[in-house]
């Protein structure tokens, strides 16, 4: 799968839920390429902005879109890596601030 196909597929699923790709296409496609790399390397599309353990069960909470993306987008208008954003974020109606890591340290295992 290439990044454009992944973009098209994920867009159809996520936009009806109110989650949009970052309008910065270069950044978006870098992150999509990283998802594809993670899928090829680990067998699942783990979050491109976090280190994966290689254990799908351990990383279940960070399979994209990760469980933290919903509260991140609700609170900050963007997920941790800025792949998914709200329409207000894309339209610069809210500030683009740093999204802190929500994943509990005890979930990070290598």
PDB file of C-alpha atoms in Angstrom:
ATOM      1  CA  UNK A   1       0.000   0.000   0.000  1.00  0.00           C
ATOM      2  CA  UNK A   2       1.215   3.492  -0.714  1.00  0.00           C
ATOM      3  CA  UNK A   3       0.594   6.673   1.273  1.00  0.00           C
ATOM      4  CA  UNK A   4      -2.009   8.035  -1.156  1.00  0.00           C
ATOM      5  CA  UNK A   5      -4.118   4.871  -0.916  1.00  0.00           C
ATOM      6  CA  UNK A   6      -3.834   4.920   2.869  1.00  0.00           C
ATOM      7  CA  UNK A   7      -4.801   8.612   2.899  1.00  0.00           C
ATOM      8  CA  UNK A   8      -7.893   7.961   0.769  1.00  0.00           C
ATOM      9  CA  UNK A   9      -8.958   4.960   2.831  1.00  0.00           C
ATOM     10  CA  UNK A  10      -8.454   6.566   6.247  1.00  0.00           C
ATOM     11  CA  UNK A  11     -10.037   9.853   5.161  1.00  0.00           C
ATOM     12  CA  UNK A  12     -13.305   8.068   4.309  1.00  0.00           C
ATOM     13  CA  UNK A  13     -13.390   6.444   7.734  1.00  0.00           C
ATOM     14  CA  UNK A  14     -12.195   9.327   9.940  1.00  0.00           C
ATOM     15  CA  UNK A  15     -13.784  12.461   8.463  1.00  0.00           C
ATOM     16  CA  UNK A  16     -17.367  11.367   9.233  1.00  0.00           C
ATOM     17  CA  UNK A  17     -16.201  11.107  12.862  1.00  0.00           C
ATOM     18  CA  UNK A  18     -14.917  14.701  12.781  1.00  0.00           C
ATOM     19  CA  UNK A  19     -11.212  13.867  12.495  1.00  0.00           C
ATOM     20  CA  UNK A  20      -9.320  15.373   9.588  1.00  0.00           C
ATOM     21  CA  UNK A  21      -5.837  14.998   8.245  1.00  0.00           C
ATOM     22  CA  UNK A  22      -3.466  17.836   8.959  1.00  0.00           C
ATOM     23  CA  UNK A  23      -3.653  20.336   6.090  1.00  0.00           C
ATOM     24  CA  UNK A  24       0.154  20.233   5.854  1.00  0.00           C
ATOM     25  CA  UNK A  25       0.261  17.514   3.202  1.00  0.00           C
ATOM     26  CA  UNK A  26       4.023  17.035   3.437  1.00  0.00           C
ATOM     27  CA  UNK A  27       3.778  16.348   7.186  1.00  0.00           C
ATOM     28  CA  UNK A  28       0.698  14.170   6.696  1.00  0.00           C
ATOM     29  CA  UNK A  29       2.344  12.012   4.046  1.00  0.00           C
ATOM     30  CA  UNK A  30       5.536  11.662   6.125  1.00  0.00           C
ATOM     31  CA  UNK A  31       3.392  10.286   8.947  1.00  0.00           C
ATOM     32  CA  UNK A  32       1.441   8.009   6.592  1.00  0.00           C
ATOM     33  CA  UNK A  33       4.731   6.657   5.216  1.00  0.00           C
ATOM     34  CA  UNK A  34       5.807   5.986   8.812  1.00  0.00           C
ATOM     35  CA  UNK A  35       2.553   4.098   9.441  1.00  0.00           C
ATOM     36  CA  UNK A  36       3.210   1.969   6.367  1.00  0.00           C
ATOM     37  CA  UNK A  37       6.772   1.340   7.565  1.00  0.00           C
ATOM     38  CA  UNK A  38       5.467   0.267  10.984  1.00  0.00           C
ATOM     39  CA  UNK A  39       2.960  -2.067   9.310  1.00  0.00           C
ATOM     40  CA  UNK A  40       5.731  -3.659   7.231  1.00  0.00           C
ATOM     41  CA  UNK A  41       8.113  -3.916  10.185  1.00  0.00           C
ATOM     42  CA  UNK A  42       5.749  -4.927  12.999  1.00  0.00           C
ATOM     43  CA  UNK A  43       2.606  -6.148  11.256  1.00  0.00           C
ATOM     44  CA  UNK A  44       0.417  -3.318  12.533  1.00  0.00           C
ATOM     45  CA  UNK A  45       0.133   0.428  12.005  1.00  0.00           C
ATOM     46  CA  UNK A  46       1.425   1.679  15.307  1.00  0.00           C
ATOM     47  CA  UNK A  47       1.496   5.384  16.007  1.00  0.00           C
ATOM     48  CA  UNK A  48       4.220   6.978  13.876  1.00  0.00           C
ATOM     49  CA  UNK A  49       5.307   9.326  16.660  1.00  0.00           C
ATOM     50  CA  UNK A  50       5.944   6.700  19.327  1.00  0.00           C
ATOM     51  CA  UNK A  51       8.393   3.838  19.692  1.00  0.00           C
ATOM     52  CA  UNK A  52       6.709   0.479  19.211  1.00  0.00           C
ATOM     53  CA  UNK A  53       7.639  -2.554  21.259  1.00  0.00           C
ATOM     54  CA  UNK A  54       6.873  -4.953  18.406  1.00  0.00           C
ATOM     55  CA  UNK A  55       4.265  -6.678  20.593  1.00  0.00           C
ATOM     56  CA  UNK A  56       0.825  -5.921  19.162  1.00  0.00           C
ATOM     57  CA  UNK A  57      -0.940  -6.590  22.476  1.00  0.00           C
ATOM     58  CA  UNK A  58       1.416  -4.248  24.327  1.00  0.00           C
ATOM     59  CA  UNK A  59       1.008  -1.570  21.660  1.00  0.00           C
ATOM     60  CA  UNK A  60      -2.761  -1.975  21.190  1.00  0.00           C
ATOM     61  CA  UNK A  61      -3.394   1.472  22.713  1.00  0.00           C
ATOM     62  CA  UNK A  62      -1.150   3.153  20.144  1.00  0.00           C
ATOM     63  CA  UNK A  63      -2.399   1.510  16.960  1.00  0.00           C
ATOM     64  CA  UNK A  64      -3.396   4.410  14.733  1.00  0.00           C
ATOM     65  CA  UNK A  65      -5.656   6.134  15.386  1.00  0.00           C
ATOM     66  CA  UNK A  66      -4.543   5.590  18.968  1.00  0.00           C
ATOM     67  CA  UNK A  67      -6.911   5.651  21.937  1.00  0.00           C
ATOM     68  CA  UNK A  68      -5.350   8.941  23.029  1.00  0.00           C
ATOM     69  CA  UNK A  69      -6.193  10.746  19.789  1.00  0.00           C
ATOM     70  CA  UNK A  70      -9.850  11.349  20.696  1.00  0.00           C
ATOM     71  CA  UNK A  71      -9.175  13.195  23.973  1.00  0.00           C
ATOM     72  CA  UNK A  72      -6.186  14.963  22.382  1.00  0.00           C
ATOM     73  CA  UNK A  73      -8.293  16.271  19.499  1.00  0.00           C
ATOM     74  CA  UNK A  74     -11.112  17.246  21.845  1.00  0.00           C
ATOM     75  CA  UNK A  75      -8.759  19.156  24.168  1.00  0.00           C
ATOM     76  CA  UNK A  76      -6.039  20.445  21.816  1.00  0.00           C
ATOM     77  CA  UNK A  77      -7.556  20.144  18.343  1.00  0.00           C
ATOM     78  CA  UNK A  78      -4.814  17.701  17.324  1.00  0.00           C
ATOM     79  CA  UNK A  79      -3.534  14.264  18.170  1.00  0.00           C
ATOM     80  CA  UNK A  80      -0.035  13.872  19.625  1.00  0.00           C
ATOM     81  CA  UNK A  81       1.712  13.674  16.249  1.00  0.00           C
ATOM     82  CA  UNK A  82      -0.578  16.134  14.433  1.00  0.00           C
ATOM     83  CA  UNK A  83      -1.755  13.571  11.879  1.00  0.00           C
ATOM     84  CA  UNK A  84      -5.400  13.915  12.893  1.00  0.00           C
ATOM     85  CA  UNK A  85      -6.804  17.318  13.706  1.00  0.00           C
ATOM     86  CA  UNK A  86     -10.120  19.092  14.077  1.00  0.00           C
ATOM     87  CA  UNK A  87     -11.418  21.319  11.319  1.00  0.00           C
ATOM     88  CA  UNK A  88     -10.926  24.314  13.668  1.00  0.00           C
ATOM     89  CA  UNK A  89      -7.233  23.389  13.996  1.00  0.00           C
ATOM     90  CA  UNK A  90      -6.848  23.127  10.214  1.00  0.00           C
ATOM     91  CA  UNK A  91      -8.566  26.488   9.758  1.00  0.00           C
ATOM     92  CA  UNK A  92      -6.280  28.146  12.361  1.00  0.00           C
ATOM     93  CA  UNK A  93      -9.263  28.989  14.566  1.00  0.00           C
ATOM     94  CA  UNK A  94      -7.522  27.517  17.609  1.00  0.00           C
ATOM     95  CA  UNK A  95      -3.852  27.725  18.617  1.00  0.00           C
ATOM     96  CA  UNK A  96      -1.471  24.985  17.530  1.00  0.00           C
ATOM     97  CA  UNK A  97       0.071  24.098  20.856  1.00  0.00           C
ATOM     98  CA  UNK A  98       2.166  21.160  22.006  1.00  0.00           C
ATOM     99  CA  UNK A  99       0.066  18.090  22.770  1.00  0.00           C
ATOM    100  CA  UNK A 100       1.476  16.331  25.841  1.00  0.00           C
ATOM    101  CA  UNK A 101       1.975  12.581  25.925  1.00  0.00           C
ATOM    102  CA  UNK A 102      -1.044  10.841  27.478  1.00  0.00           C
ATOM    103  CA  UNK A 103       0.254   7.302  27.288  1.00  0.00           C
ATOM    104  CA  UNK A 104       1.000   6.131  30.820  1.00  0.00           C
ATOM    105  CA  UNK A 105       4.680   5.275  31.412  1.00  0.00           C
ATOM    106  CA  UNK A 106       3.717   1.784  32.598  1.00  0.00           C
ATOM    107  CA  UNK A 107       2.394   1.041  29.079  1.00  0.00           C
ATOM    108  CA  UNK A 108       5.777   1.780  27.521  1.00  0.00           C
ATOM    109  CA  UNK A 109       7.658  -1.521  27.375  1.00  0.00           C
ATOM    110  CA  UNK A 110      10.596  -2.550  25.229  1.00  0.00           C
TER     111      UNK A 110
END
